[in-house]
PDB file of C-alpha atoms in Angstrom:
ATOM      1  CA  ASP A  28     241.021 153.551  49.613  1.00 86.00           C
ATOM      2  CA  ILE A  29     239.994 155.067  52.468  1.00 92.00           C
ATOM      3  CA  GLN A  30     241.321 153.126  55.474  1.00 95.00           C
ATOM      4  CA  MET A  31     239.532 153.296  58.794  1.00 97.00           C
ATOM      5  CA  THR A  32     241.775 152.311  62.381  1.00 97.00           C
ATOM      6  CA  GLN A  33     239.686 152.361  65.453  1.00 98.00           C
ATOM      7  CA  SER A  34     241.443 151.971  69.510  1.00 98.00           C
ATOM      8  CA  PRO A  35     241.227 150.166  71.210  1.00 97.00           C
ATOM      9  CA  SER A  36     240.598 146.694  69.678  1.00 97.00           C
ATOM     10  CA  SER A  37     239.250 145.651  72.708  1.00 97.00           C
ATOM     11  CA  LEU A  38     237.980 147.122  75.846  1.00 96.00           C
ATOM     12  CA  SER A  39     237.020 145.750  79.453  1.00 96.00           C
ATOM     13  CA  ALA A  40     235.121 147.837  81.309  1.00 96.00           C
ATOM     14  CA  SER A  41     232.052 148.292  84.074  1.00 95.00           C
ATOM     15  CA  VAL A  42     228.368 148.765  83.809  1.00 96.00           C
ATOM     16  CA  GLY A  43     227.961 152.493  84.776  1.00 96.00           C
ATOM     17  CA  ASP A  44     231.830 153.534  82.919  1.00 97.00           C
ATOM     18  CA  ARG A  45     231.598 156.200  80.612  1.00 97.00           C
ATOM     19  CA  VAL A  46     233.262 154.315  77.975  1.00 97.00           C
ATOM     20  CA  ILE A  47     234.991 156.385  74.667  1.00 98.00           C
ATOM     21  CA  ILE A  48     236.140 154.467  71.223  1.00 98.00           C
ATOM     22  CA  THR A  49     237.737 156.495  68.508  1.00 98.00           C
ATOM     23  CA  CYS A  50     237.751 155.920  64.873  1.00 98.00           C
ATOM     24  CA  ARG A  51     240.773 157.407  62.749  1.00 98.00           C
ATOM     25  CA  ALA A  52     241.045 157.812  58.794  1.00 98.00           C
ATOM     26  CA  SER A  53     243.195 157.729  56.280  1.00 97.00           C
ATOM     27  CA  GLN A  54     242.304 160.800  54.677  1.00 97.00           C
ATOM     28  CA  SER A  55     239.636 163.624  54.933  1.00 97.00           C
ATOM     29  CA  ILE A  56     235.564 162.227  55.162  1.00 96.00           C
ATOM     30  CA  SER A  57     233.985 165.422  56.397  1.00 95.00           C
ATOM     31  CA  SER A  58     231.264 163.766  58.744  1.00 95.00           C
ATOM     32  CA  TYR A  59     230.697 161.022  56.498  1.00 95.00           C
ATOM     33  CA  LEU A  60     231.099 158.733  59.270  1.00 96.00           C
ATOM     34  CA  ASN A  61     228.619 156.205  60.926  1.00 97.00           C
ATOM     35  CA  TRP A  62     228.712 153.498  64.286  1.00 98.00           C
ATOM     36  CA  TYR A  63     227.295 150.758  64.617  1.00 98.00           C
ATOM     37  CA  GLN A  64     226.742 148.105  67.644  1.00 98.00           C
ATOM     38  CA  HIS A  65     227.058 144.391  66.567  1.00 96.00           C
ATOM     39  CA  LYS A  66     225.958 141.616  69.129  1.00 95.00           C
ATOM     40  CA  PRO A  67     227.163 137.765  67.909  1.00 91.00           C
ATOM     41  CA  GLY A  68     224.688 136.227  65.616  1.00 90.00           C
ATOM     42  CA  LYS A  69     222.420 139.116  65.076  1.00 93.00           C
ATOM     43  CA  ALA A  70     222.633 141.847  62.548  1.00 93.00           C
ATOM     44  CA  PRO A  71     224.538 145.233  63.359  1.00 95.00           C
ATOM     45  CA  GLU A  72     222.459 147.904  64.355  1.00 97.00           C
ATOM     46  CA  LEU A  73     222.829 151.995  63.203  1.00 97.00           C
ATOM     47  CA  LEU A  74     223.969 153.930  66.490  1.00 98.00           C
ATOM     48  CA  ILE A  75     225.445 157.312  65.000  1.00 97.00           C
ATOM     49  CA  TYR A  76     225.380 158.467  61.356  1.00 95.00           C
ATOM     50  CA  ASP A  77     227.008 161.760  60.060  1.00 94.00           C
ATOM     51  CA  ALA A  78     229.807 161.816  62.682  1.00 96.00           C
ATOM     52  CA  SER A  79     227.183 162.954  65.575  1.00 97.00           C
ATOM     53  CA  SER A  80     223.460 162.193  64.978  1.00 96.00           C
ATOM     54  CA  LEU A  81     221.777 159.878  67.066  1.00 97.00           C
ATOM     55  CA  GLN A  82     220.071 157.340  65.437  1.00 95.00           C
ATOM     56  CA  SER A  83     215.790 157.385  65.964  1.00 95.00           C
ATOM     57  CA  GLY A  84     215.673 154.242  69.245  1.00 96.00           C
ATOM     58  CA  VAL A  85     218.885 154.933  70.426  1.00 98.00           C
ATOM     59  CA  PRO A  86     219.493 155.499  73.780  1.00 97.00           C
ATOM     60  CA  SER A  87     221.192 158.740  74.896  1.00 98.00           C
ATOM     61  CA  ARG A  88     224.103 157.882  76.447  1.00 98.00           C
ATOM     62  CA  PHE A  89     225.170 157.155  72.595  1.00 98.00           C
ATOM     63  CA  SER A  90     226.828 160.260  71.361  1.00 98.00           C
ATOM     64  CA  GLY A  91     229.576 160.998  68.346  1.00 98.00           C
ATOM     65  CA  SER A  92     231.878 163.385  67.872  1.00 98.00           C
ATOM     66  CA  GLY A  93     234.507 164.790  65.103  1.00 98.00           C
ATOM     67  CA  SER A  94     234.969 165.656  61.381  1.00 97.00           C
ATOM     68  CA  GLY A  95     237.675 165.009  59.193  1.00 97.00           C
ATOM     69  CA  THR A  96     240.068 162.034  60.248  1.00 98.00           C
ATOM     70  CA  ASP A  97     239.572 161.855  64.006  1.00 98.00           C
ATOM     71  CA  PHE A  98     235.961 160.668  65.563  1.00 98.00           C
ATOM     72  CA  THR A  99     234.914 159.290  68.779  1.00 98.00           C
ATOM     73  CA  LEU A 100     231.735 157.331  69.932  1.00 98.00           C
ATOM     74  CA  THR A 101     230.892 157.733  73.669  1.00 98.00           C
ATOM     75  CA  ILE A 102     229.104 155.585  75.796  1.00 98.00           C
ATOM     76  CA  SER A 103     228.407 158.026  79.061  1.00 97.00           C
ATOM     77  CA  SER A 104     227.227 155.372  81.353  1.00 96.00           C
ATOM     78  CA  LEU A 105     227.547 151.426  80.157  1.00 96.00           C
ATOM     79  CA  GLN A 106     224.555 148.959  80.553  1.00 96.00           C
ATOM     80  CA  PRO A 107     224.720 145.136  80.474  1.00 94.00           C
ATOM     81  CA  GLU A 108     223.029 145.017  77.361  1.00 95.00           C
ATOM     82  CA  ASP A 109     226.362 147.832  75.592  1.00 96.00           C
ATOM     83  CA  PHE A 110     228.575 144.766  75.665  1.00 93.00           C
ATOM     84  CA  ALA A 111     228.783 144.089  72.193  1.00 97.00           C
ATOM     85  CA  THR A 112     231.342 144.879  68.841  1.00 97.00           C
ATOM     86  CA  TYR A 113     231.713 148.533  68.076  1.00 98.00           C
ATOM     87  CA  TYR A 114     232.691 149.536  64.057  1.00 98.00           C
ATOM     88  CA  CYS A 115     232.910 152.650  62.642  1.00 98.00           C
ATOM     89  CA  GLN A 116     232.267 152.853  58.816  1.00 97.00           C
ATOM     90  CA  GLN A 117     233.068 156.153  56.664  1.00 96.00           C
ATOM     91  CA  SER A 118     230.386 156.668  53.805  1.00 93.00           C
ATOM     92  CA  TYR A 119     232.641 159.499  52.079  1.00 93.00           C
ATOM     93  CA  SER A 120     233.343 156.633  49.165  1.00 88.00           C
ATOM     94  CA  THR A 121     231.455 153.770  48.073  1.00 80.00           C
ATOM     95  CA  PRO A 122     231.266 151.425  48.886  1.00 77.00           C
ATOM     96  CA  GLY A 123     231.972 152.574  52.430  1.00 90.00           C
ATOM     97  CA  SER A 124     234.780 150.848  54.764  1.00 93.00           C
ATOM     98  CA  PHE A 125     234.977 149.604  58.231  1.00 96.00           C
ATOM     99  CA  GLY A 126     236.849 149.910  61.097  1.00 97.00           C
ATOM    100  CA  GLN A 127     238.398 146.739  62.375  1.00 97.00           C
ATOM    101  CA  GLY A 128     235.759 146.725  65.331  1.00 97.00           C
ATOM    102  CA  THR A 129     236.439 147.598  69.107  1.00 98.00           C
ATOM    103  CA  LYS A 130     235.035 144.392  71.061  1.00 97.00           C
ATOM    104  CA  LEU A 131     233.529 145.679  74.487  1.00 97.00           C
ATOM    105  CA  GLU A 132     234.201 143.231  77.287  1.00 95.00           C
ATOM    106  CA  ILE A 133     232.381 142.994  80.942  1.00 88.00           C
ATOM    107  CA  LYS A 134     235.369 144.118  83.211  1.00 86.00           C
TER     108      LYS A 134
ATOM    109  CA  GLN B  18     208.939 147.907  58.336  1.00 91.00           C
ATOM    110  CA  LEU B  19     211.926 147.318  55.828  1.00 95.00           C
ATOM    111  CA  GLN B  20     212.930 143.639  56.005  1.00 96.00           C
ATOM    112  CA  LEU B  21     215.721 142.135  53.783  1.00 97.00           C
ATOM    113  CA  GLN B  22     216.194 138.568  53.663  1.00 97.00           C
ATOM    114  CA  GLU B  23     219.671 136.694  51.940  1.00 98.00           C
ATOM    115  CA  SER B  24     219.018 133.357  50.318  1.00 98.00           C
ATOM    116  CA  GLY B  25     221.055 131.277  48.725  1.00 97.00           C
ATOM    117  CA  PRO B  26     223.523 128.253  48.944  1.00 97.00           C
ATOM    118  CA  GLY B  27     224.986 127.693  52.320  1.00 96.00           C
ATOM    119  CA  LEU B  28     227.743 125.414  50.741  1.00 98.00           C
ATOM    120  CA  VAL B  29     229.620 126.296  48.079  1.00 98.00           C
ATOM    121  CA  LYS B  30     233.127 124.439  46.518  1.00 98.00           C
ATOM    122  CA  PRO B  31     236.039 125.984  45.738  1.00 98.00           C
ATOM    123  CA  SER B  32     236.916 127.619  42.430  1.00 97.00           C
ATOM    124  CA  GLU B  33     233.425 127.929  42.040  1.00 98.00           C
ATOM    125  CA  THR B  34     230.781 130.699  42.044  1.00 98.00           C
ATOM    126  CA  LEU B  35     228.689 132.254  45.270  1.00 98.00           C
ATOM    127  CA  SER B  36     225.834 133.415  44.485  1.00 98.00           C
ATOM    128  CA  LEU B  37     223.211 135.292  47.003  1.00 98.00           C
ATOM    129  CA  THR B  38     219.869 136.874  46.348  1.00 98.00           C
ATOM    130  CA  CYS B  39     218.873 139.526  48.662  1.00 98.00           C
ATOM    131  CA  THR B  40     214.554 140.431  48.651  1.00 98.00           C
ATOM    132  CA  VAL B  41     213.506 143.419  49.863  1.00 97.00           C
ATOM    133  CA  SER B  42     209.616 143.544  51.307  1.00 96.00           C
ATOM    134  CA  GLY B  43     208.275 146.462  53.426  1.00 95.00           C
ATOM    135  CA  GLY B  44     209.381 148.746  50.976  1.00 93.00           C
ATOM    136  CA  SER B  45     210.517 149.374  47.052  1.00 93.00           C
ATOM    137  CA  ILE B  46     213.542 148.832  46.123  1.00 95.00           C
ATOM    138  CA  THR B  47     213.217 151.262  43.627  1.00 94.00           C
ATOM    139  CA  SER B  48     213.153 154.357  46.011  1.00 89.00           C
ATOM    140  CA  SER B  49     215.990 157.516  44.527  1.00 87.00           C
ATOM    141  CA  ILE B  50     216.997 157.640  48.285  1.00 91.00           C
ATOM    142  CA  TYR B  51     218.333 154.260  48.676  1.00 93.00           C
ATOM    143  CA  TYR B  52     220.777 152.555  47.705  1.00 93.00           C
ATOM    144  CA  TRP B  53     222.004 148.725  48.212  1.00 96.00           C
ATOM    145  CA  VAL B  54     225.002 146.920  49.679  1.00 96.00           C
ATOM    146  CA  TRP B  55     226.544 143.704  50.248  1.00 97.00           C
ATOM    147  CA  ILE B  56     229.017 143.227  53.497  1.00 97.00           C
ATOM    148  CA  ARG B  57     230.483 140.103  54.625  1.00 97.00           C
ATOM    149  CA  GLN B  58     232.124 139.245  57.952  1.00 96.00           C
ATOM    150  CA  PRO B  59     234.721 135.867  57.879  1.00 96.00           C
ATOM    151  CA  PRO B  60     234.732 134.303  60.719  1.00 95.00           C
ATOM    152  CA  GLY B  61     236.594 135.723  63.936  1.00 92.00           C
ATOM    153  CA  LYS B  62     237.432 139.229  61.709  1.00 94.00           C
ATOM    154  CA  GLY B  63     235.480 142.557  61.082  1.00 93.00           C
ATOM    155  CA  LEU B  64     233.148 143.689  58.674  1.00 95.00           C
ATOM    156  CA  GLU B  65     233.765 143.926  54.922  1.00 96.00           C
ATOM    157  CA  SER B  66     232.115 145.693  52.522  1.00 95.00           C
ATOM    158  CA  ILE B  67     231.861 144.302  49.015  1.00 96.00           C
ATOM    159  CA  GLY B  68     229.780 146.540  47.049  1.00 95.00           C
ATOM    160  CA  SER B  69     226.785 148.384  46.562  1.00 94.00           C
ATOM    161  CA  ILE B  70     224.171 149.067  43.740  1.00 95.00           C
ATOM    162  CA  TYR B  71     221.483 151.901  42.695  1.00 93.00           C
ATOM    163  CA  TYR B  72     217.708 150.559  41.529  1.00 88.00           C
ATOM    164  CA  SER B  73     219.318 152.178  38.615  1.00 90.00           C
ATOM    165  CA  GLY B  74     222.255 149.405  38.337  1.00 91.00           C
ATOM    166  CA  SER B  75     224.680 151.912  38.687  1.00 93.00           C
ATOM    167  CA  THR B  76     227.417 149.593  40.890  1.00 95.00           C
ATOM    168  CA  TYR B  77     230.529 150.138  42.987  1.00 93.00           C
ATOM    169  CA  TYR B  78     232.606 147.442  43.974  1.00 95.00           C
ATOM    170  CA  ASN B  79     235.765 146.977  47.052  1.00 93.00           C
ATOM    171  CA  PRO B  80     238.360 147.524  44.737  1.00 92.00           C
ATOM    172  CA  SER B  81     240.070 143.687  46.584  1.00 94.00           C
ATOM    173  CA  LEU B  82     236.803 142.167  45.480  1.00 96.00           C
ATOM    174  CA  LYS B  83     236.442 143.995  42.137  1.00 95.00           C
ATOM    175  CA  SER B  84     237.581 141.395  39.590  1.00 97.00           C
ATOM    176  CA  ARG B  85     235.568 138.837  41.144  1.00 98.00           C
ATOM    177  CA  VAL B  86     232.395 140.497  42.154  1.00 98.00           C
ATOM    178  CA  THR B  87     228.997 141.487  39.870  1.00 98.00           C
ATOM    179  CA  ILE B  88     226.215 143.030  42.197  1.00 98.00           C
ATOM    180  CA  SER B  89     222.446 143.121  40.272  1.00 97.00           C
ATOM    181  CA  VAL B  90     219.225 143.988  40.675  1.00 96.00           C
ATOM    182  CA  ASP B  91     215.699 143.273  39.360  1.00 95.00           C
ATOM    183  CA  THR B  92     213.296 145.764  40.220  1.00 94.00           C
ATOM    184  CA  SER B  93     210.302 143.285  39.011  1.00 95.00           C
ATOM    185  CA  LYS B  94     210.651 140.825  41.810  1.00 96.00           C
ATOM    186  CA  ASN B  95     211.856 144.092  44.324  1.00 96.00           C
ATOM    187  CA  HIS B  96     215.465 142.026  45.014  1.00 97.00           C
ATOM    188  CA  PHE B  97     219.238 142.502  44.274  1.00 97.00           C
ATOM    189  CA  SER B  98     221.597 139.845  43.758  1.00 98.00           C
ATOM    190  CA  LEU B  99     225.265 139.131  44.242  1.00 98.00           C
ATOM    191  CA  LYS B 100     228.118 136.695  42.220  1.00 98.00           C
ATOM    192  CA  LEU B 101     231.638 135.614  43.597  1.00 98.00           C
ATOM    193  CA  ARG B 102     233.373 133.945  41.173  1.00 98.00           C
ATOM    194  CA  SER B 103     236.188 131.705  41.839  1.00 98.00           C
ATOM    195  CA  VAL B 104     235.750 131.273  45.515  1.00 98.00           C
ATOM    196  CA  THR B 105     238.335 130.059  48.199  1.00 98.00           C
ATOM    197  CA  ALA B 106     238.618 129.400  51.510  1.00 98.00           C
ATOM    198  CA  ALA B 107     238.725 132.759  52.417  1.00 98.00           C
ATOM    199  CA  ASP B 108     235.625 133.868  51.450  1.00 98.00           C
ATOM    200  CA  THR B 109     233.813 131.693  54.121  1.00 98.00           C
ATOM    201  CA  ALA B 110     231.953 134.203  56.086  1.00 98.00           C
ATOM    202  CA  VAL B 111     228.381 135.568  57.136  1.00 97.00           C
ATOM    203  CA  TYR B 112     227.224 137.278  53.970  1.00 98.00           C
ATOM    204  CA  TYR B 113     224.879 140.291  55.174  1.00 98.00           C
ATOM    205  CA  CYS B 114     222.991 142.563  52.195  1.00 98.00           C
ATOM    206  CA  ALA B 115     221.813 145.918  53.673  1.00 97.00           C
ATOM    207  CA  ARG B 116     220.204 149.392  52.650  1.00 96.00           C
ATOM    208  CA  ALA B 117     221.889 152.700  52.883  1.00 94.00           C
ATOM    209  CA  THR B 118     220.757 156.276  52.279  1.00 92.00           C
ATOM    210  CA  ASP B 119     221.700 158.573  50.212  1.00 84.00           C
ATOM    211  CA  TYR B 120     221.606 161.219  52.421  1.00 78.00           C
ATOM    212  CA  GLY B 121     222.786 162.032  56.010  1.00 73.00           C
ATOM    213  CA  GLY B 122     226.233 160.614  56.044  1.00 77.00           C
ATOM    214  CA  ASN B 123     225.113 157.790  53.504  1.00 87.00           C
ATOM    215  CA  PRO B 124     224.665 155.544  56.693  1.00 93.00           C
ATOM    216  CA  ILE B 125     223.258 151.455  56.471  1.00 95.00           C
ATOM    217  CA  ASP B 126     220.111 152.037  58.430  1.00 94.00           C
ATOM    218  CA  TYR B 127     218.462 148.094  57.395  1.00 96.00           C
ATOM    219  CA  TRP B 128     220.214 145.111  57.072  1.00 97.00           C
ATOM    220  CA  GLY B 129     219.323 141.200  56.741  1.00 97.00           C
ATOM    221  CA  GLN B 130     219.864 138.674  59.340  1.00 95.00           C
ATOM    222  CA  GLY B 131     222.996 137.367  57.488  1.00 97.00           C
ATOM    223  CA  THR B 132     223.650 134.178  55.911  1.00 98.00           C
ATOM    224  CA  LEU B 133     226.547 131.833  56.464  1.00 98.00           C
ATOM    225  CA  VAL B 134     228.070 131.073  53.032  1.00 98.00           C
ATOM    226  CA  THR B 135     231.227 128.107  53.792  1.00 98.00           C
ATOM    227  CA  VAL B 136     233.444 127.539  50.791  1.00 98.00           C
ATOM    228  CA  SER B 137     234.694 123.998  51.323  1.00 97.00           C
ATOM    229  CA  SER B 138     234.913 120.595  48.916  1.00 96.00           C
TER     230      SER B 138
END
């Protein structure tokens, strides 16, 4: 099994801040890494696929980078609607496994 | 616009079988560039992949659940299903069905709204 580890588990930040969330895979997954945003009571939404490709309709303040085992999700300037939980997911092996999530809260 | 809708009992007794169906509308389940997945989220916890299926019937299961899970597809009804046997309280979760692409990093690009299944006597 491929284990995914996110850090931090939670994060307090203010509107306008730059935020970086990291995700590490237990083995190389090339660029088979996706990021999702999840708000309570709603379905998760795809933000970034293939480590760095922005899903259609997602604001450009979201970006992803990395390959192999280490990946990052960056939000360049936090907006009020960005406070949510973020998950990375490896899709190198099926079914893809998720990180434990990073809860982004308002400071 | 593709839509996925989970359906099934919201309450299941311990030791029984949890059964859910995901109906796909606005697109065909037989497209070869997609596959179909089940994911769950226990209360207060993160997302957990349960398994996936191609329209051909090929399946892949989370090793931690493999002995209890069956995912099947009915192309005539454009839906796929989940069966989880011998459930316990630990299987209480919101269950999501979703579509994953078989290219470009294989992301999950469409999700159902999720359905809460509670395991309790």
